[in-house]
């Protein structure tokens, strides 16, 4: 080849390369950035991310800077190199000369065999680009799932919660505590917080806990109703966080969803009768009616007798006739002479907390050790990790608001006298929100009509130092006004399942004898339930006692309240029962304490600076509880007085570099402030150079920390 031919060939080759580069640039501009991956340093068989995916990634990166940076973000994945992606030519605005294909990239970044979607090594992989969307609707939020009170299983609860998290990711997210519920679904724990300058985990926190007793499905619906209200309220404060747990005892509530004629235990195996076997003697449907109810077994040593209203039982007296043991319907499956004393499961989460426990041998429902149930332990750990101010337990069926005190303490109550006015004020707010009538202060053991150890409510008050209340949204007087003081009317098996049974609501006082048949009259709680059953349900909801034959000629009767009557309201009643649920929570949140640091004066005379200030609580509730460092009631008769190290409120003067405190205490401490109350005046004298800036920092148990700058 001559030199002229060589130069002509080289010139043609350079022109071809330049034309290829121009062609690639024009194609990239026309296709919105879709081209060969090597243009951005990738492998030749990798498609470029389309602009829509790049925009989503930029949005995800921006979200990481919000207060919810620790929330899990779903990465937007590009199509893998091994996927089968349809190839199409990018749109071309005008014809361009053909160019030779680019050479394949050699070396360690070379694509694996078969990784090129087009099947041609070195040929660009092209991704189909969606047509551009209307920019006016690009950032519209997803529609918020509507909420209506109804009984739903755990999968339905999780689906509703997931819909809320997807529609309002800036206000609600699911916390992963590493635990599961039925069906392998994560335990549903929601954190609700409006975007603000303080991270949600550092704000005062209000817990809304539904159905920790393993029975109150209505309590779970009350929590969901509050979440729905929160997400629709744009005026909600951004300095408080809500933790909502609709199904706090998920496995027990899933059983209650099928039938709430149960005792609320979870599915953890437990040897109730200490015979070396686990869960071997549970309830059975003896009469084949498809429901497992209660059973009376005739026994001369039984603690129960029939009342004048034969549907109900009362504690047997010395001269009463037939006596009975009370247990769940079923046979003696393990042949030990007792009935249904070791059913499936073992722990009621609401009784697994470390206060006033009876011990596992005396009361299996409390668990082997305090907080031995994983969900109970996780709840306690979560509360201890937050600045817990209020805890509302939506459970029970007494229809009222109850204060801590699940166990009577020898004429003393768990709530100290200085905190009772606070609980009375909360009781008034509950009556205002719901229209129900009750005593403003009602200890839990009186509301339930029975004493039970290990209560989570008591632990949140005594250990976590929170304003803890139990709200039973269902009860015998909820649907109509009445003067009857309702109590928990559930029949529960006692410590052995058939001996020493004590019904909730039973009183130690002797019952009045009826005039008709000489039997004792029903207790106060049973009369209230009988009134509701007869007036609202026409008597439907209670299965009359009918005889059944057990082994060895043992005589028994099966009957009792049906599901969705006493423990949970009928489904058609649920919307009326939950009236006022969100209104009560709104009142609690509106009354939260708030600190305001008022600088009365800040003067300077040379290097001598004088600062005078006071703190005011502009909220309605006090800045904390009165009692401090309370030990378990079983180990101490008195609570220690507040100490300087555990002051309820403090105000601290922050000094700049080079400043020296001449007079006054840098950190002053005092007792809590009630709603609207102001502290005394505090004064400091400081030697500081010209232009110095001080800070005043106020802290209290139930309030956000407030920092105020002062420049004399």
XYZ file of C-alpha atoms in Angstrom:
712
model
C 0.000 0.000 0.000
C 1.357 3.448 -0.904
C 1.844 6.204 1.662
C -1.020 8.146 0.096
C -3.348 5.148 0.553
C -2.208 4.742 4.149
C -2.910 8.421 4.921
C -6.328 8.180 3.165
C -7.237 5.053 5.194
C -6.133 6.653 8.485
C -8.049 9.822 7.707
C -11.181 7.795 6.950
C -10.827 5.861 10.163
C -10.515 9.060 12.245
C -13.549 10.518 10.494
C -15.507 7.390 11.254
C -14.572 7.559 14.932
C -15.589 11.229 15.160
C -18.890 10.475 13.464
C -19.538 7.662 15.947
C -18.928 10.022 18.834
C -21.305 12.615 17.404
C -23.895 9.916 16.781
C -23.655 8.699 20.379
C -23.987 12.232 21.765
C -27.010 12.984 19.604
C -28.673 9.689 20.547
C -28.091 10.302 24.244
C -29.632 13.768 24.109
C -32.634 12.524 22.169
C -33.242 9.521 24.427
C -33.045 11.489 27.696
C -29.773 10.005 28.906
C -30.231 6.374 27.847
C -27.173 5.080 25.991
C -24.188 2.832 26.346
C -23.068 2.211 29.917
C -19.406 2.834 29.095
C -20.237 6.517 28.623
C -20.389 6.763 32.403
C -17.703 4.268 33.238
C -19.909 1.160 33.381
C -19.610 -2.161 31.582
C -20.794 -2.282 27.956
C -23.570 -4.754 28.758
C -25.042 -2.663 31.621
C -27.947 -0.344 30.796
C -27.885 3.176 32.080
C -30.437 4.130 34.690
C -33.244 6.026 33.106
C -33.872 9.596 34.286
C -36.993 8.533 36.257
C -34.970 6.099 38.364
C -32.247 8.708 38.847
C -34.851 11.169 40.104
C -36.217 8.608 42.548
C -32.709 7.911 43.834
C -32.092 11.609 44.324
C -35.388 11.835 46.224
C -34.401 8.904 48.439
C -31.071 10.577 49.142
C -32.820 13.804 50.081
C -35.150 11.943 52.419
C -32.171 10.577 54.310
C -31.520 14.074 55.607
C -34.913 14.309 57.272
C -35.514 13.447 60.964
C -36.494 9.979 59.752
C -33.063 9.205 58.332
C -32.959 5.921 60.225
C -36.105 4.659 58.513
C -35.477 1.885 56.030
C -35.447 3.110 52.451
C -36.224 0.737 49.610
C -33.487 1.199 46.977
C -34.646 1.508 43.406
C -32.806 -1.246 41.569
C -31.762 -0.983 37.947
C -32.352 -3.974 35.678
C -29.674 -6.606 36.246
C -27.214 -7.422 33.554
C -28.501 -10.983 33.364
C -32.166 -10.038 32.961
C -33.930 -10.307 29.687
C -34.608 -6.720 28.650
C -36.303 -5.991 25.348
C -34.057 -4.042 23.074
C -35.247 -1.038 21.170
C -33.561 1.727 19.283
C -33.535 5.114 20.993
C -35.658 7.732 19.235
C -33.654 9.612 16.649
C -34.562 13.199 15.749
C -32.924 12.934 12.341
C -30.985 10.365 10.321
C -27.280 10.119 11.073
C -24.576 8.172 9.278
C -24.018 4.640 10.390
C -20.947 4.015 12.502
C -19.053 0.877 13.223
C -19.816 -0.842 16.562
C -17.629 -0.029 19.520
C -15.016 -2.497 20.543
C -15.845 -4.638 23.593
C -14.215 -3.651 26.870
C -11.455 -6.050 27.796
C -10.046 -6.801 31.226
C -11.600 -7.377 34.678
C -14.720 -5.301 33.885
C -15.630 -7.459 30.919
C -19.238 -8.641 31.067
C -19.854 -12.331 31.932
C -20.976 -14.698 29.261
C -24.616 -14.306 28.439
C -24.854 -11.073 30.385
C -25.580 -8.860 27.393
C -29.350 -8.628 26.908
C -28.933 -8.042 23.188
C -26.842 -11.143 22.658
C -24.168 -9.126 20.830
C -20.977 -8.472 22.702
C -20.225 -4.771 22.770
C -23.668 -3.735 21.536
C -25.380 -1.164 23.770
C -28.178 -2.446 26.028
C -31.210 -0.164 25.739
C -33.916 0.165 28.408
C -37.481 0.973 27.485
C -38.289 4.458 28.731
C -41.710 5.142 30.151
C -43.486 8.137 28.669
C -43.029 11.234 30.796
C -45.688 11.690 33.451
C -47.617 14.837 34.075
C -45.293 16.875 36.338
C -48.275 18.391 38.136
C -49.090 14.940 39.628
C -45.569 13.591 40.091
C -45.301 14.428 43.799
C -48.868 13.766 44.868
C -49.052 11.517 47.987
C -50.760 8.162 47.868
C -54.359 8.188 49.104
C -54.657 7.585 52.831
C -56.412 4.252 53.510
C -59.792 4.879 55.082
C -60.495 3.500 58.545
C -63.792 2.212 59.875
C -64.164 0.306 63.178
C -64.533 -3.418 62.565
C -63.037 -6.653 63.787
C -60.086 -7.643 61.615
C -57.438 -10.328 61.922
C -53.744 -9.600 62.348
C -53.083 -9.640 58.607
C -55.766 -6.971 58.216
C -54.164 -4.837 60.937
C -50.741 -5.074 59.281
C -52.172 -4.314 55.820
C -53.879 -1.168 57.140
C -50.698 -0.056 58.909
C -48.593 -0.643 55.794
C -51.021 1.429 53.756
C -50.685 4.307 56.205
C -46.887 4.104 56.175
C -46.844 4.196 52.367
C -49.269 7.126 52.159
C -47.674 9.275 54.903
C -43.999 8.283 55.124
C -43.117 11.651 56.651
C -45.483 11.118 59.600
C -45.627 7.390 60.359
C -43.239 4.482 60.089
C -43.109 0.908 61.334
C -40.505 0.109 63.985
C -38.683 -3.185 63.615
C -38.246 -4.688 67.082
C -37.184 -8.057 65.738
C -40.393 -9.867 66.726
C -43.175 -11.433 64.725
C -46.901 -11.907 64.943
C -49.223 -14.506 63.417
C -48.408 -15.647 59.909
C -44.757 -14.636 60.248
C -45.665 -10.962 59.820
C -43.625 -8.387 61.773
C -44.993 -7.184 65.090
C -46.955 -4.038 64.242
C -45.411 -1.128 66.172
C -45.951 2.319 64.655
C -44.086 5.545 65.386
C -46.072 8.671 64.565
C -44.377 12.053 64.544
C -44.749 15.166 62.445
C -41.489 16.456 60.902
C -39.773 18.892 63.228
C -36.412 20.054 64.596
C -36.300 17.370 67.329
C -35.788 13.737 66.334
C -38.850 11.580 67.137
C -36.904 9.351 69.526
C -35.862 12.392 71.598
C -39.333 13.877 72.010
C -41.774 13.263 74.860
C -43.550 10.058 73.886
C -47.114 8.844 74.367
C -47.770 5.098 74.151
C -51.116 3.787 72.870
C -51.210 0.060 73.652
C -54.104 -2.123 72.557
C -55.046 -5.538 73.899
C -52.001 -6.369 76.003
C -54.391 -8.546 78.018
C -54.716 -10.802 74.964
C -58.491 -10.364 74.794
C -59.517 -6.773 74.047
C -59.920 -6.633 70.268
C -61.913 -3.447 70.816
C -58.817 -1.944 72.423
C -56.841 -2.621 69.264
C -59.507 -0.858 67.219
C -59.333 2.117 69.582
C -55.597 2.425 68.859
C -56.200 2.220 65.103
C -58.876 4.918 65.389
C -56.333 7.190 67.068
C -53.747 6.579 64.349
C -56.279 7.414 61.636
C -57.196 10.633 63.446
C -53.545 11.618 63.852
C -52.755 11.164 60.167
C -55.663 13.385 59.149
C -54.779 16.165 61.599
C -52.401 18.699 60.049
C -52.360 20.794 63.227
C -50.834 18.096 65.400
C -47.769 19.266 67.338
C -44.324 18.325 66.012
C -42.709 18.189 69.457
C -44.338 14.929 70.629
C -44.156 11.324 69.384
C -46.835 8.640 69.490
C -46.018 4.939 69.698
C -49.089 2.947 68.625
C -49.248 -0.831 69.148
C -52.718 -1.996 68.049
C -52.170 -5.682 68.839
C -49.723 -5.661 71.745
C -50.284 -9.401 72.349
C -50.606 -10.534 68.737
C -50.792 -14.319 69.144
C -53.344 -14.158 71.966
C -55.477 -11.632 70.080
C -55.443 -13.820 66.988
C -57.015 -16.545 69.129
C -59.481 -14.029 70.540
C -60.393 -13.048 66.987
C -61.712 -16.595 66.534
C -63.303 -16.676 70.010
C -62.697 -14.371 72.964
C -64.016 -16.903 75.492
C -60.494 -17.425 76.725
C -57.989 -16.203 79.304
C -55.692 -14.126 77.074
C -52.589 -16.299 77.204
C -50.132 -16.324 74.316
C -48.827 -19.423 72.538
C -45.617 -19.907 74.534
C -45.591 -23.515 75.849
C -45.985 -23.799 79.606
C -46.430 -26.654 82.047
C -49.325 -25.211 84.053
C -49.889 -28.288 86.245
C -46.180 -29.087 86.726
C -46.488 -32.698 85.625
C -43.592 -32.638 83.190
C -45.897 -32.326 80.185
C -46.755 -29.199 78.227
C -50.170 -28.051 76.976
C -51.656 -31.547 77.178
C -55.054 -30.782 78.747
C -56.879 -27.985 76.952
C -60.531 -27.136 76.277
C -62.838 -29.263 74.107
C -66.193 -28.715 72.439
C -68.192 -31.301 74.408
C -71.670 -30.613 73.061
C -70.621 -30.146 69.440
C -72.136 -26.688 69.026
C -68.956 -25.246 67.514
C -68.161 -23.065 70.532
C -66.010 -23.729 73.588
C -67.634 -21.930 76.518
C -67.524 -22.377 80.295
C -68.228 -25.487 82.332
C -69.546 -26.132 85.850
C -68.500 -29.342 87.586
C -70.497 -30.413 90.615
C -68.186 -30.729 93.608
C -69.054 -30.439 97.337
C -65.849 -28.437 97.858
C -66.468 -26.098 94.941
C -66.257 -22.350 95.602
C -69.330 -21.423 93.514
C -73.064 -21.712 93.702
C -75.845 -20.593 91.360
C -77.342 -17.156 91.932
C -81.040 -16.302 91.962
C -80.538 -15.454 88.291
C -79.372 -18.926 87.314
C -77.186 -17.580 84.517
C -74.709 -16.262 87.042
C -72.572 -17.607 89.868
C -71.712 -16.211 93.273
C -69.241 -17.366 95.920
C -70.787 -20.252 97.869
C -71.805 -19.726 101.491
C -71.737 -22.139 104.391
C -75.371 -23.278 103.943
C -75.597 -23.199 100.176
C -76.651 -26.327 98.356
C -74.982 -27.436 95.146
C -71.427 -26.258 94.722
C -69.419 -26.097 91.566
C -65.966 -25.817 90.125
C -65.699 -23.412 87.219
C -63.407 -24.020 84.225
C -63.371 -24.009 80.440
C -65.496 -26.530 78.578
C -63.614 -29.789 78.039
C -62.689 -33.238 79.293
C -59.845 -34.559 81.406
C -57.452 -35.280 78.559
C -54.463 -36.329 80.703
C -56.424 -38.393 83.221
C -55.216 -36.593 86.345
C -58.693 -35.881 87.681
C -58.627 -32.209 86.731
C -60.161 -30.519 83.723
C -58.448 -28.230 81.237
C -55.765 -27.228 83.717
C -52.947 -27.193 81.122
C -54.228 -25.591 77.897
C -52.183 -24.416 74.946
C -50.006 -21.421 75.751
C -49.016 -19.934 79.020
C -48.409 -16.203 79.527
C -50.714 -13.192 79.639
C -48.415 -10.345 78.598
C -50.236 -7.837 80.800
C -49.269 -9.953 83.822
C -45.620 -10.543 82.932
C -44.206 -7.337 84.438
C -42.114 -7.252 87.634
C -44.494 -5.797 90.211
C -46.479 -7.698 92.865
C -45.999 -11.056 91.187
C -47.379 -14.236 92.674
C -44.845 -16.569 91.067
C -45.252 -19.058 88.236
C -46.225 -21.956 90.497
C -49.049 -19.985 92.055
C -50.139 -18.180 88.895
C -48.920 -19.639 85.583
C -50.374 -16.727 83.596
C -47.680 -14.437 85.025
C -44.846 -16.398 83.371
C -41.772 -18.076 84.752
C -39.850 -14.821 85.258
C -40.686 -11.119 84.966
C -40.551 -9.997 81.335
C -39.815 -13.549 80.215
C -42.246 -13.134 77.297
C -40.331 -11.599 74.342
C -43.094 -9.128 73.412
C -43.409 -7.914 77.009
C -39.651 -7.457 77.247
C -39.525 -5.596 73.940
C -42.303 -3.251 75.087
C -40.472 -2.508 78.336
C -37.171 -1.899 76.523
C -38.851 0.431 74.032
C -40.484 2.435 76.827
C -37.195 2.722 78.720
C -35.444 3.974 75.578
C -37.917 6.852 75.171
C -39.014 9.836 77.236
C -42.303 8.173 78.090
C -44.859 10.676 79.370
C -48.231 8.934 78.978
C -49.205 5.287 78.500
C -52.819 4.449 77.616
C -53.717 0.752 77.806
C -56.863 0.056 75.796
C -58.132 -3.177 77.328
C -60.554 -4.653 79.845
C -64.348 -4.681 79.919
C -65.279 -2.527 82.901
C -66.143 0.417 80.659
C -64.192 2.997 82.636
C -60.835 4.710 83.054
C -58.691 3.139 85.763
C -55.556 4.337 87.534
C -52.626 2.099 88.526
C -53.132 -0.179 91.498
C -53.916 -3.674 90.275
C -53.153 -5.061 93.732
C -54.504 -3.565 96.964
C -51.613 -2.779 99.313
C -53.071 -3.130 102.815
C -55.302 -0.058 102.719
C -52.749 1.794 100.572
C -52.879 2.488 96.867
C -49.998 2.401 94.439
C -50.700 5.965 93.281
C -49.392 8.323 95.953
C -51.640 11.025 97.370
C -49.833 13.865 95.571
C -50.541 12.259 92.193
C -54.229 11.571 92.756
C -55.388 15.087 91.767
C -53.628 14.500 88.447
C -55.545 11.261 87.902
C -58.791 12.925 88.931
C -58.229 15.589 86.286
C -57.573 12.899 83.671
C -60.747 11.114 84.806
C -62.729 14.296 84.277
C -61.275 14.612 80.771
C -62.312 11.036 80.016
C -65.895 11.699 81.098
C -65.983 14.881 79.035
C -64.722 13.104 75.899
C -66.940 10.014 76.205
C -70.011 11.149 78.136
C -69.550 8.261 80.577
C -70.053 8.601 84.304
C -67.602 7.282 86.855
C -65.562 8.239 89.876
C -62.732 10.552 88.775
C -60.168 8.369 90.564
C -60.650 4.613 90.287
C -57.832 2.140 91.088
C -57.461 -0.780 88.719
C -58.285 -3.491 91.242
C -61.609 -1.795 91.944
C -62.431 -1.309 88.279
C -61.691 -4.944 87.475
C -63.166 -6.273 90.692
C -60.109 -8.450 91.263
C -56.443 -8.214 92.163
C -53.833 -9.475 89.723
C -50.060 -9.250 89.948
C -47.543 -8.367 87.253
C -49.577 -5.530 85.765
C -47.940 -3.533 82.972
C -49.985 -0.490 84.018
C -48.409 -0.503 87.476
C -44.918 -0.925 86.018
C -45.299 2.038 83.660
C -46.329 4.228 86.594
C -43.886 3.042 89.275
C -40.796 2.329 87.154
C -41.180 4.289 83.929
C -42.776 7.205 85.835
C -45.450 7.767 83.234
C -49.035 8.909 83.530
C -50.415 5.403 82.963
C -54.142 4.652 82.638
C -56.268 1.731 81.502
C -59.280 2.547 79.350
C -61.848 -0.223 78.889
C -63.860 0.877 75.876
C -66.375 -1.896 76.462
C -68.472 -2.517 79.570
C -72.048 -3.209 80.691
C -73.051 0.453 80.990
C -71.397 1.781 77.821
C -74.479 1.640 75.595
C -76.862 3.327 77.993
C -76.692 5.605 81.004
C -76.938 3.945 84.384
C -75.901 4.226 87.972
C -74.474 0.731 88.253
C -70.739 0.748 88.897
C -69.576 -1.864 86.448
C -66.796 -4.333 87.149
C -65.120 -6.980 85.084
C -67.617 -9.839 84.837
C -65.406 -12.376 83.132
C -65.259 -15.869 84.515
C -61.682 -17.070 84.617
C -60.090 -20.311 85.757
C -58.091 -19.987 88.931
C -54.584 -21.141 89.653
C -55.395 -24.804 89.016
C -58.074 -24.428 86.380
C -60.685 -26.179 88.527
C -59.970 -25.475 92.180
C -60.023 -22.234 94.082
C -61.531 -20.399 91.125
C -62.342 -16.757 91.674
C -64.455 -14.851 89.180
C -63.495 -11.306 88.384
C -65.974 -9.007 89.972
C -66.707 -11.388 92.847
C -66.861 -9.686 96.200
C -65.800 -11.054 99.549
C -68.961 -9.590 101.102
C -71.867 -12.040 101.583
C -74.502 -11.791 98.866
C -78.078 -10.885 99.702
C -80.499 -13.800 99.491
C -83.175 -13.637 96.835
C -86.840 -13.953 97.908
C -87.842 -16.375 95.154
C -85.569 -19.369 95.474
C -83.398 -18.558 98.479
C -80.284 -18.278 96.324
C -77.893 -15.330 96.610
C -78.578 -12.415 94.309
C -76.059 -11.860 91.496
C -73.169 -9.560 92.171
C -73.177 -5.937 91.153
C -71.239 -6.605 87.986
C -73.423 -9.532 86.948
C -76.562 -7.473 87.465
C -75.119 -4.795 85.186
C -74.344 -7.349 82.485
C -77.784 -8.942 82.896
C -79.411 -5.545 82.393
C -77.414 -4.913 79.225
C -78.021 -8.430 77.927
C -81.778 -8.282 78.454
C -82.353 -4.687 77.347
C -79.947 -4.474 74.412
C -79.728 -8.045 73.163
C -83.045 -9.528 74.235
C -81.153 -12.097 76.273
C -79.236 -13.324 73.235
C -75.541 -13.832 73.920
C -75.748 -16.149 76.912
C -76.017 -19.919 76.434
C -78.085 -21.471 79.209
C -76.350 -24.116 81.265
C -77.036 -27.574 79.842
C -75.913 -30.919 81.333
C -73.159 -33.019 79.807
C -71.740 -36.345 80.969
C -68.048 -36.603 81.703
C -65.955 -39.649 82.476
C -66.630 -41.736 85.586
C -70.125 -40.344 86.002
C -69.006 -36.783 86.745
C -71.905 -34.389 86.235
C -71.217 -31.081 84.515
C -73.040 -28.202 82.841
C -71.857 -26.273 79.787
C -72.883 -22.706 78.996
C -71.985 -19.087 79.630
C -71.392 -15.945 77.627
C -70.794 -16.288 73.920
C -67.960 -14.612 72.063
C -68.439 -10.883 71.298
C -70.693 -10.233 74.276
C -68.904 -9.618 77.574
C -65.225 -9.485 76.638
C -65.680 -7.566 73.366
C -68.778 -5.742 72.119
C -70.895 -7.106 69.272
C -69.550 -6.028 65.887
C -72.490 -3.752 65.139
C -71.890 -1.924 68.441
C -68.182 -1.270 67.928
C -68.473 2.189 66.264
C -70.602 3.500 69.145
C -68.317 1.938 71.735
C -65.274 3.749 70.346
C -66.955 7.155 70.334
C -64.638 9.570 72.102
C -61.475 7.459 71.743
C -59.565 9.980 69.642
C -61.125 12.904 71.511
C -59.749 11.649 74.823
C -56.261 11.205 73.376
C -56.465 14.672 71.854
C -57.235 16.137 75.295
C -54.235 14.346 76.806
C -51.937 15.648 74.093
C -53.317 19.174 74.336
C -52.616 19.188 78.073
C -48.974 18.125 77.855
C -46.652 20.383 79.853
C -44.451 22.932 78.097
C -41.604 24.948 79.556
C -41.076 28.624 78.855
C -37.847 30.289 80.030
C -38.540 33.931 80.803
C -35.495 36.209 81.008
C -36.467 38.958 83.438
C -33.298 41.016 82.971
C -29.806 40.732 81.494
C -27.495 43.658 82.273
C -23.787 44.404 82.000
C -21.498 46.791 83.930
C -18.089 46.359 82.398
C -17.276 42.676 82.697
C -19.881 42.099 85.423
C -23.069 40.553 83.996
C -26.310 39.958 85.887
C -28.983 37.563 84.589
C -32.398 37.013 86.165
C -34.858 34.389 84.887
C -37.681 32.046 85.822
C -39.385 29.007 84.274
C -43.109 28.631 83.654
C -45.160 25.561 82.728
C -47.564 26.788 80.054
C -49.301 23.412 79.730
C -52.112 21.897 81.784
C -50.451 18.773 83.156
C -47.540 18.936 85.624
C -43.974 18.500 84.426
C -43.716 15.053 86.054
C -44.974 12.754 88.782
C -44.651 13.548 92.467
C -43.070 10.278 93.563
C -39.542 9.415 92.544
C -37.564 6.186 92.487
C -40.425 4.024 93.696
C -39.409 0.470 94.608
C -41.757 -2.449 94.167
C -44.656 -2.191 96.641
C -43.828 -5.619 98.041
C -40.341 -4.516 99.128
C -40.870 -1.059 100.573
C -43.602 0.689 102.487
C -42.478 4.213 101.641
C -41.095 5.955 98.617
C -37.844 7.864 99.057
C -38.048 11.618 98.882
C -36.802 13.369 95.741
C -33.034 13.865 95.650
C -30.872 16.493 93.959
C -29.660 13.888 91.479
C -33.221 13.183 90.436
C -34.761 16.630 90.470
C -38.071 16.989 88.674
C -37.034 20.257 86.980
C -33.710 22.022 86.443
C -32.492 25.325 84.984
C -28.832 25.574 84.033
C -26.753 28.584 83.004
C -24.299 27.843 80.196
C -21.112 29.902 80.382
C -19.037 30.944 77.351
C -15.288 30.450 77.163
C -13.461 32.820 79.482
C -16.481 33.488 81.733
C -16.455 32.890 85.491
C -19.500 32.397 87.705
C -19.274 34.845 90.606
C -22.658 34.335 92.364
C -25.535 31.883 92.056
C -25.651 28.148 91.352
C -24.933 27.248 87.765
C -27.608 24.523 87.901
C -30.699 25.086 90.038
C -33.165 22.292 90.745
C -36.659 22.234 92.119
C -39.793 20.115 92.349
C -42.184 19.756 89.442
C -44.292 22.625 88.154
C -48.039 22.217 87.922
C -49.987 23.457 84.932
C -49.684 27.248 84.636
C -47.274 27.449 87.573
C -44.079 29.531 87.473
C -40.895 28.961 89.406
C -39.238 31.418 91.714
C -36.766 33.892 90.238
C -33.140 32.828 89.828
C -30.195 35.230 89.553
C -26.591 34.802 88.420
C -23.620 37.164 88.514
C -20.939 36.332 85.950
C -17.616 37.887 84.989
C -17.487 37.689 81.201
C -15.797 39.687 78.428
C -17.736 42.021 76.194
C -19.917 40.301 73.573
C -20.305 37.036 75.512
C -23.469 34.993 75.003
C -24.975 32.777 77.718
C -27.525 29.966 77.463
C -30.332 28.993 79.819
C -31.360 25.334 79.538
C -34.557 24.078 81.200
C -35.239 20.352 81.562
C -38.114 18.382 83.061
C -39.336 14.788 82.974
C -42.277 15.254 80.634
C -41.217 18.195 78.466
C -38.838 18.876 75.597
C -35.608 20.551 76.617
C -35.760 24.325 76.124
C -32.629 26.397 75.406
C -32.664 30.205 75.491
C -29.733 32.423 74.500
C -28.972 35.500 76.594
C -26.631 38.335 75.624
C -26.322 41.037 78.328
